[in-house]
CSV table of C-alpha atoms and ligand atoms in Angstrom, one decimal:
chain,number,residue,atom,x,y,z
H,567,MET,CA,0.0,0.0,0.0
H,568,ALA,CA,1.6,3.3,0.8
H,569,PRO,CA,5.4,2.8,1.0
H,570,LYS,CA,6.7,2.6,-2.5
H,571,LYS,CA,9.9,0.6,-2.6
H,572,THR,CA,9.4,-2.5,-0.6
H,573,ILE,CA,10.0,-6.0,-2.0
H,574,MET,CA,7.5,-8.8,-1.4
H,575,LYS,CA,9.2,-12.0,-0.3
H,576,ILE,CA,7.4,-15.2,-0.4
H,577,TYR,CA,8.4,-18.3,1.5
H,578,SER,CA,6.0,-20.8,0.2
H,579,SER,CA,6.6,-23.5,2.8
H,580,GLU,CA,4.9,-21.3,5.3
H,581,ILE,CA,1.7,-20.8,3.4
H,582,THR,CA,1.1,-24.0,1.6
H,583,PRO,CA,-1.0,-26.9,2.8
H,584,GLU,CA,1.4,-29.4,4.3
H,585,GLN,CA,0.2,-32.3,2.1
H,586,THR,CA,0.9,-30.4,-1.1
H,587,TYR,CA,4.0,-28.6,0.0
H,588,TYR,CA,6.4,-31.4,0.0
H,589,ALA,CA,5.4,-32.6,-3.5
H,590,GLN,CA,5.6,-29.1,-4.9
H,591,SER,CA,8.4,-27.5,-3.0
H,592,GLN,CA,11.0,-27.9,-5.6
H,593,SER,CA,9.1,-26.4,-8.5
H,594,ARG,CA,7.5,-23.8,-6.3
H,595,ARG,CA,10.9,-22.6,-5.0
H,596,GLN,CA,11.9,-22.2,-8.6
H,597,PHE,CA,8.6,-20.4,-9.4
H,598,PHE,CA,9.1,-17.8,-6.6
H,599,LYS,CA,12.7,-17.4,-7.5
H,600,THR,CA,11.9,-16.6,-11.0
H,601,ALA,CA,8.5,-14.9,-10.8
H,602,GLY,CA,7.1,-14.3,-7.4
H,603,LEU,CA,9.5,-12.1,-5.5
H,604,VAL,CA,8.9,-8.7,-6.8
H,605,ALA,CA,5.6,-7.1,-6.0
H,606,SER,CA,4.4,-4.9,-8.8
H,607,GLY,CA,6.9,-2.3,-8.2
H,608,ALA,CA,5.5,-1.3,-4.9
H,609,LEU,CA,3.9,-2.2,-1.7
H,610,LEU,CA,4.8,-3.3,1.5
H,611,SER,CA,6.6,-6.1,2.6
H,612,ALA,CA,7.1,-9.6,3.1
H,613,CYS,CA,5.3,-12.7,3.9
H,614,ALA,CA,6.4,-15.7,5.8
H,615,PRO,CA,6.5,-16.2,9.5
H,616,SER,CA,9.8,-16.6,11.1
H,617,THR,CA,8.1,-17.6,14.3
H,618,PRO,CA,4.8,-19.5,14.1
H,619,SER,CA,2.3,-17.8,16.4
H,620,THR,CA,0.7,-19.8,19.1
H,621,VAL,CA,-2.9,-20.6,18.8
H,622,ASP,CA,-4.9,-19.2,21.7
H,623,PRO,CA,-6.0,-22.2,23.7
H,624,ALA,CA,-8.9,-20.4,25.3
H,625,PRO,CA,-12.3,-21.8,24.3
H,626,THR,CA,-14.1,-19.6,21.9
H,627,ALA,CA,-17.4,-18.0,23.0
H,628,ILE,CA,-18.6,-18.4,19.5
H,629,LYS,CA,-20.7,-21.4,18.5
H,630,PRO,CA,-20.4,-21.7,14.8
H,631,GLU,CA,-23.4,-22.8,12.8
H,632,LYS,CA,-21.1,-25.4,11.3
H,633,PRO,CA,-17.7,-26.3,12.6
H,634,VAL,CA,-15.0,-25.6,10.0
H,635,THR,CA,-13.2,-28.7,8.8
H,636,ALA,CA,-10.1,-29.1,6.7
H,637,GLY,CA,-10.8,-29.3,3.1
H,638,GLN,CA,-13.9,-27.1,3.3
H,639,THR,CA,-14.5,-24.7,0.5
H,640,ASP,CA,-16.3,-21.5,-0.2
H,641,GLU,CA,-19.4,-21.4,-2.4
H,642,LEU,CA,-17.2,-21.2,-5.5
H,643,GLY,CA,-15.4,-24.4,-4.6
H,644,ASP,CA,-12.2,-22.6,-3.5
H,645,ALA,CA,-10.4,-24.3,-0.6
H,646,ILE,CA,-10.1,-22.4,2.7
H,647,THR,CA,-6.5,-21.1,3.4
H,648,GLN,CA,-4.4,-22.8,6.0
H,649,TYR,CA,-4.7,-21.3,9.5
H,650,ASP,CA,-0.9,-20.9,9.7
H,651,ALA,CA,-0.9,-18.8,6.6
H,652,ILE,CA,-3.9,-16.6,7.7
H,653,SER,CA,-2.1,-16.0,11.0
H,654,ASN,CA,1.4,-15.4,9.7
H,655,TYR,CA,1.0,-13.3,6.6
H,656,ASN,CA,-0.5,-10.1,7.8
H,657,ASN,CA,-1.0,-6.4,7.2
H,658,PHE,CA,-1.2,-4.6,10.5
H,659,TYR,CA,0.8,-1.4,10.3
H,660,GLU,CA,0.2,-0.6,14.0
H,661,PHE,CA,2.7,-3.3,14.6
H,662,THR,CA,5.0,-3.3,11.6
H,663,THR,CA,4.8,-3.0,7.8
H,664,ASP,CA,6.6,-6.3,7.5
H,665,LYS,CA,4.1,-9.1,6.9
H,666,GLN,CA,6.3,-11.7,8.4
H,667,GLY,CA,6.9,-9.7,11.5
H,668,VAL,CA,3.3,-9.0,12.6
H,669,ALA,CA,2.7,-12.3,14.3
H,670,GLN,CA,5.8,-12.0,16.4
H,671,MET,CA,5.4,-8.3,17.1
H,672,SER,CA,1.8,-8.7,18.2
H,673,ALA,CA,2.3,-11.7,20.4
H,674,GLY,CA,1.2,-10.7,23.9
H,675,PHE,CA,-1.1,-7.9,22.7
H,676,VAL,CA,-3.8,-7.6,25.4
H,677,SER,CA,-7.2,-7.5,23.9
H,678,SER,CA,-9.2,-8.2,27.0
H,679,PRO,CA,-10.8,-6.3,28.6
H,680,TRP,CA,-12.0,-4.4,25.5
H,681,LYS,CA,-14.8,-2.1,24.8
H,682,VAL,CA,-16.4,-0.8,21.6
H,683,GLN,CA,-18.1,2.6,21.8
H,684,VAL,CA,-21.0,2.9,19.3
H,685,GLY,CA,-22.5,6.4,18.9
H,686,GLY,CA,-22.8,9.4,16.7
H,687,LEU,CA,-26.2,9.9,15.0
H,688,VAL,CA,-28.0,7.1,16.9
H,689,ASN,CA,-30.9,7.1,19.3
H,690,ASN,CA,-29.3,4.6,21.7
H,691,PRO,CA,-25.5,5.2,22.0
H,692,LYS,CA,-23.9,2.3,23.8
H,693,THR,CA,-20.5,1.1,24.9
H,694,PHE,CA,-20.3,-2.7,24.4
H,695,ASP,CA,-18.1,-5.1,26.2
H,696,ILE,CA,-16.3,-7.5,23.9
H,697,ASP,CA,-17.9,-10.5,25.8
H,698,ASP,CA,-21.4,-9.1,25.1
H,699,LEU,CA,-20.5,-8.5,21.4
H,700,ARG,CA,-19.5,-12.2,21.1
H,701,LYS,CA,-23.0,-13.2,22.1
H,702,ILE,CA,-24.7,-11.2,19.3
H,703,ALA,CA,-26.1,-13.7,16.9
H,704,PRO,CA,-22.9,-15.7,16.3
H,705,ILE,CA,-22.4,-17.1,12.8
H,706,GLU,CA,-19.6,-18.5,10.8
H,707,ARG,CA,-19.0,-17.5,7.1
H,708,ILE,CA,-16.3,-18.5,4.6
H,709,TYR,CA,-15.3,-15.4,2.6
H,710,ARG,CA,-12.6,-14.7,0.0
H,711,MET,CA,-10.3,-11.8,1.1
H,712,ARG,CA,-8.6,-9.9,-1.7
H,713,CYS,CA,-5.9,-7.5,-0.7
H,714,VAL,CA,-5.3,-4.4,-2.8
H,715,GLU,CA,-1.7,-5.7,-3.1
H,716,ALA,CA,-3.1,-8.5,-5.4
H,717,TRP,CA,-2.9,-11.5,-3.1
H,718,SER,CA,-5.9,-13.3,-1.6
H,719,MET,CA,-7.0,-15.9,0.9
H,720,VAL,CA,-10.2,-17.8,1.8
H,721,ILE,CA,-11.0,-17.3,5.4
H,722,PRO,CA,-13.6,-19.0,7.7
H,723,TRP,CA,-14.7,-16.1,10.0
H,724,SER,CA,-16.8,-16.2,13.1
H,725,GLY,CA,-18.6,-13.2,14.3
H,726,PHE,CA,-22.0,-11.5,13.6
H,727,THR,CA,-23.5,-9.2,11.1
H,728,LEU,CA,-22.7,-5.5,11.6
H,729,SER,CA,-26.4,-4.8,10.9
H,730,ASN,CA,-27.3,-6.7,14.1
H,731,LEU,CA,-25.1,-4.3,16.1
H,732,LEU,CA,-26.3,-1.2,14.3
H,733,LYS,CA,-30.0,-2.1,14.9
H,734,GLN,CA,-29.3,-2.1,18.7
H,735,VAL,CA,-28.2,1.5,18.6
H,736,ASP,CA,-31.0,2.6,16.3
H,737,PRO,CA,-29.4,5.0,13.7
H,738,LYS,CA,-31.1,8.3,13.2
H,739,SER,CA,-32.4,9.2,9.7
H,740,GLU,CA,-29.6,11.7,9.2
H,741,ALA,CA,-27.0,8.9,9.5
H,742,LYS,CA,-25.7,8.1,6.0
H,743,TYR,CA,-22.3,6.6,6.7
H,744,VAL,CA,-20.5,4.5,9.4
H,745,ARG,CA,-17.0,5.4,10.6
H,746,PHE,CA,-14.7,2.9,12.3
H,747,GLU,CA,-11.7,3.6,14.4
H,748,THR,CA,-8.8,1.3,15.7
H,749,LEU,CA,-7.3,1.7,19.1
H,750,LEU,CA,-4.8,4.6,19.3
H,751,ASP,CA,-2.1,3.7,21.8
H,752,SER,CA,1.5,3.7,20.7
H,753,ASN,CA,2.6,1.8,23.8
H,754,ARG,CA,0.6,-1.1,22.6
H,755,PHE,CA,0.9,-0.5,18.9
H,756,PRO,CA,4.6,0.5,18.3
H,757,GLY,CA,3.9,1.1,14.7
H,758,GLN,CA,1.9,4.2,15.7
H,759,ARG,CA,5.2,5.9,16.6
H,760,ASP,CA,5.7,6.1,12.8
H,761,ARG,CA,4.3,9.6,12.3
H,762,SER,CA,4.2,9.3,8.5
H,763,PHE,CA,0.7,7.7,8.9
H,764,PRO,CA,-2.3,9.7,10.2
H,765,TRP,CA,-3.2,7.4,13.1
H,766,PRO,CA,-5.5,6.1,14.3
H,767,TYR,CA,-6.5,3.8,11.4
H,768,THR,CA,-9.9,4.7,10.3
H,769,GLU,CA,-12.3,3.4,7.8
H,770,GLY,CA,-15.8,4.0,6.5
H,771,LEU,CA,-18.8,2.4,4.8
H,772,ARG,CA,-22.0,3.8,3.4
H,773,LEU,CA,-24.9,2.9,5.7
H,774,ASP,CA,-26.4,0.5,3.2
H,775,GLU,CA,-23.1,-1.2,2.8
H,776,ALA,CA,-22.8,-1.5,6.5
H,777,MET,CA,-26.3,-2.9,6.8
H,778,HIS,CA,-25.7,-5.5,4.0
H,779,ASP,CA,-25.9,-9.1,5.2
H,780,LEU,CA,-22.4,-9.9,4.0
H,781,THR,CA,-20.8,-7.3,6.2
H,782,LEU,CA,-19.5,-8.8,9.4
H,783,LEU,CA,-17.8,-7.9,12.6
H,784,ALA,CA,-15.5,-10.8,13.1
H,785,THR,CA,-14.3,-12.1,16.5
H,786,GLY,CA,-12.8,-15.4,15.3
H,787,ILE,CA,-11.2,-17.4,12.5
H,788,TYR,CA,-11.5,-21.2,12.2
H,789,GLY,CA,-13.8,-21.1,15.2
H,790,LYS,CA,-10.9,-19.8,17.5
H,791,PRO,CA,-10.8,-16.3,18.9
H,792,LEU,CA,-9.0,-13.8,16.6
H,793,LEU,CA,-5.3,-13.6,17.2
H,794,PRO,CA,-3.8,-10.2,17.7
H,795,GLN,CA,-2.3,-10.2,14.2
H,796,ASN,CA,-5.7,-10.7,12.6
H,797,GLY,CA,-7.3,-7.8,14.5
H,798,ALA,CA,-8.2,-9.1,18.0
H,799,PRO,CA,-10.6,-8.9,19.5
H,800,ILE,CA,-12.9,-7.5,16.8
H,801,ARG,CA,-12.5,-6.4,13.2
H,802,LEU,CA,-14.6,-5.5,10.2
H,803,VAL,CA,-15.0,-7.9,7.2
H,804,VAL,CA,-16.4,-6.6,4.0
H,805,PRO,CA,-15.6,-9.4,1.4
H,806,TRP,CA,-16.4,-7.5,-1.8
H,807,LYS,CA,-14.0,-4.7,-1.0
H,808,TYR,CA,-10.2,-4.6,-0.8
H,809,GLY,CA,-8.8,-6.0,2.4
H,810,PHE,CA,-7.7,-2.6,3.8
H,811,LYS,CA,-11.4,-1.7,4.4
H,812,SER,CA,-11.5,-4.5,6.9
H,813,ILE,CA,-10.3,-2.5,9.9
H,814,LYS,CA,-8.8,-4.3,12.8
H,815,SER,CA,-9.0,-3.9,16.6
H,816,ILE,CA,-11.9,-1.6,16.5
H,817,VAL,CA,-12.7,0.6,19.6
H,818,LYS,CA,-15.2,3.1,18.1
H,819,ILE,CA,-18.0,3.0,15.6
H,820,ASP,CA,-19.8,6.2,14.7
H,821,LEU,CA,-22.9,6.9,12.6
H,822,VAL,CA,-22.2,10.1,10.6
H,823,ALA,CA,-23.8,12.3,8.0
H,824,GLU,CA,-20.8,12.9,5.8
H,825,GLN,CA,-18.5,10.4,4.0
H,826,PRO,CA,-15.7,9.6,6.4
H,827,THR,CA,-12.0,10.0,5.2
H,828,SER,CA,-10.0,6.8,5.9
H,829,LEU,CA,-6.4,6.6,6.8
H,830,TRP,CA,-5.6,5.4,3.3
H,831,MET,CA,-7.5,8.2,1.7
H,832,LYS,CA,-5.5,10.6,3.7
H,833,SER,CA,-2.2,8.9,3.1
H,834,GLY,CA,-2.6,8.2,-0.6
H,835,PRO,CA,-5.5,10.2,-2.0
H,836,SER,CA,-4.6,9.4,-5.6
H,837,GLU,CA,-4.4,5.7,-4.9
H,838,TYR,CA,-7.1,4.9,-2.4
H,839,GLY,CA,-10.7,5.9,-2.7
H,840,PHE,CA,-13.6,5.6,-0.3
H,841,TYR,CA,-15.4,2.7,-2.0
H,842,SER,CA,-12.5,0.4,-2.8
H,843,ASN,CA,-14.6,-2.3,-4.3
H,844,VAL,CA,-12.6,-5.1,-5.8
H,845,ASN,CA,-12.6,-4.4,-9.5
H,846,PRO,CA,-10.3,-6.2,-12.0
H,847,GLU,CA,-10.9,-3.4,-14.6
H,848,VAL,CA,-9.7,-0.5,-12.5
H,849,SER,CA,-6.0,-0.7,-12.0
H,850,HIS,CA,-4.2,0.7,-9.0
H,851,PRO,CA,-2.0,3.5,-10.3
H,852,ARG,CA,1.0,1.4,-9.7
H,853,TRP,CA,-0.2,-2.1,-10.7
H,854,SER,CA,-3.0,-4.1,-12.4
H,855,GLN,CA,-5.8,-5.5,-10.4
H,856,SER,CA,-6.8,-8.0,-13.1
H,857,SER,CA,-5.3,-11.0,-11.4
H,858,GLU,CA,-4.2,-12.2,-7.9
H,859,ARG,CA,-2.0,-14.6,-6.2
H,860,ARG,CA,-4.1,-16.9,-3.9
H,861,ILE,CA,-1.9,-17.7,-0.9
H,862,GLY,CA,-1.0,-21.4,-1.1
H,863,GLU,CA,-1.4,-21.6,-4.9
H,864,MET,CA,1.2,-21.4,-7.7
H,865,ALA,CA,-0.6,-19.9,-10.6
H,866,ARG,CA,-2.2,-16.5,-10.5
H,867,ARG,CA,-6.0,-16.4,-10.8
H,868,ARG,CA,-8.3,-14.0,-12.4
H,869,THR,CA,-9.8,-11.4,-10.0
H,870,LEU,CA,-13.5,-11.3,-10.0
H,871,LEU,CA,-15.7,-8.2,-10.0
H,872,PHE,CA,-16.7,-7.4,-6.4
H,873,ASN,CA,-14.5,-10.3,-5.5
H,874,GLY,CA,-17.1,-12.8,-6.7
H,875,TYR,CA,-20.0,-11.3,-4.7
H,876,ALA,CA,-21.5,-9.2,-7.6
H,877,ASP,CA,-24.8,-11.0,-7.5
H,878,GLN,CA,-25.3,-9.9,-3.9
H,879,VAL,CA,-23.8,-6.4,-3.9
H,880,ALA,CA,-23.7,-4.9,-7.5
H,881,SER,CA,-27.2,-3.4,-6.9
H,882,LEU,CA,-25.7,-1.2,-4.2
H,883,TYR,CA,-23.9,0.7,-6.9
H,884,ALA,CA,-26.5,0.8,-9.6
H,885,GLY,CA,-26.0,3.9,-11.8
H,886,MET,CA,-22.6,4.8,-10.3
H,887,ASP,CA,-19.5,5.1,-12.4
H,888,LEU,CA,-17.2,2.5,-10.8
H,889,ARG,CA,-14.2,4.0,-12.4
H,890,LYS,CA,-14.7,7.3,-10.7
H,891,ASN,CA,-16.0,5.9,-7.5
H,892,TYR,CA,-13.0,3.6,-6.9
N,1113,MTE,N1,-6.5,-2.6,10.2
N,1113,MTE,C1,-5.7,-1.9,10.9
N,1113,MTE,N2,-6.1,-1.3,12.0
N,1113,MTE,N3,-4.4,-1.7,10.5
N,1113,MTE,C2,-3.9,-2.2,9.3
N,1113,MTE,O1,-2.7,-2.0,9.0
N,1113,MTE,N4,-4.4,-3.5,7.3
N,1113,MTE,C3,-5.5,-3.8,6.4
N,1113,MTE,C4,-6.7,-4.5,7.0
N,1113,MTE,N5,-7.0,-3.9,8.3
N,1113,MTE,C5,-4.8,-3.0,8.5
N,1113,MTE,C6,-6.1,-3.2,9.0
N,1113,MTE,C7,-5.1,-4.5,5.2
N,1113,MTE,S1,-4.1,-3.7,4.1
N,1113,MTE,C8,-5.4,-5.8,5.0
N,1113,MTE,S2,-5.1,-6.6,3.5
N,1113,MTE,C9,-6.1,-6.6,6.0
N,1113,MTE,O2,-6.3,-5.9,7.2
N,1113,MTE,C10,-5.2,-7.8,6.3
N,1113,MTE,O3,-5.9,-8.7,7.2
N,1113,MTE,P1,-5.1,-10.0,7.7
N,1113,MTE,O4,-3.7,-9.6,8.2
N,1113,MTE,O5,-5.9,-10.5,8.8
N,1113,MTE,O6,-5.0,-10.9,6.6
């Protein structure tokens, strides 16, 4: 995303299902050597964990509709990404811009107790405790996540629909957008000492996007509580938008009348717009968005409009010029 000269390193052994890794490792090493190492002239950092993170042994408060099992797929038949890859290949700039460093840097991040303040243009402003949020209509959903950097994963989330939370605070009729904010605390987020970013991380959605049934607040992955690197204890998931819209470690949600300005809109106004819907036809100024690298796979795959959720969300943008409203 913002920094412009970083090399993307890929250590495939860390992100490939074990059973296929050994068979493919030779050719894959060659592949990454010859083709996969340089991110389209830009972006952040690296993938590959040096230290595998520990899985939180605490029992989850979430009761998934269906437990996730290995080999499960999304509705398009795409296999879910390995837990190790999901938890060791991260973008979380409050810790570090190095994807392989986030797991290690965030180990020990304390996400309990945790409160989320929901207010602004609502009739019932309320501060929720994370334990209460976990009880809101828990569900599990398998979604594709497409990063703006042109890599993707398939992730089994647990959580609840944002609409279920917003209904509890009763938005006023003047509320047109929702603004989200990550915790601001440079003692706990060392990356926030880097003053080149306009912290705190903020994001926004139009109210109808926020109320859409696909839009989740996630508190878990693979039926386990979110690890710090994935945005513990609670993050947004909007599967038809680029991954940066899915703001992590949320402490504040406000209903507002004006379109909010996100951290990325402030840091790179010519590169990151408000909508950020996945669109293979609208290139990032520095690279194409027409294809993506699915973590754990060798060949690139075609990127789908709205990340494959067009039948559910395209109507939200009827009549809008998606090239201008990127
Ligand atoms: N939220 C916060 N607060 N800080 C971040 O740096 N990175 C975003 C998004 N949410 C980010 C964030 C980006 S660029 C992506 S692609 C996803 O988180 C990555 O989520 P993951 O690390 O769980 O895969």
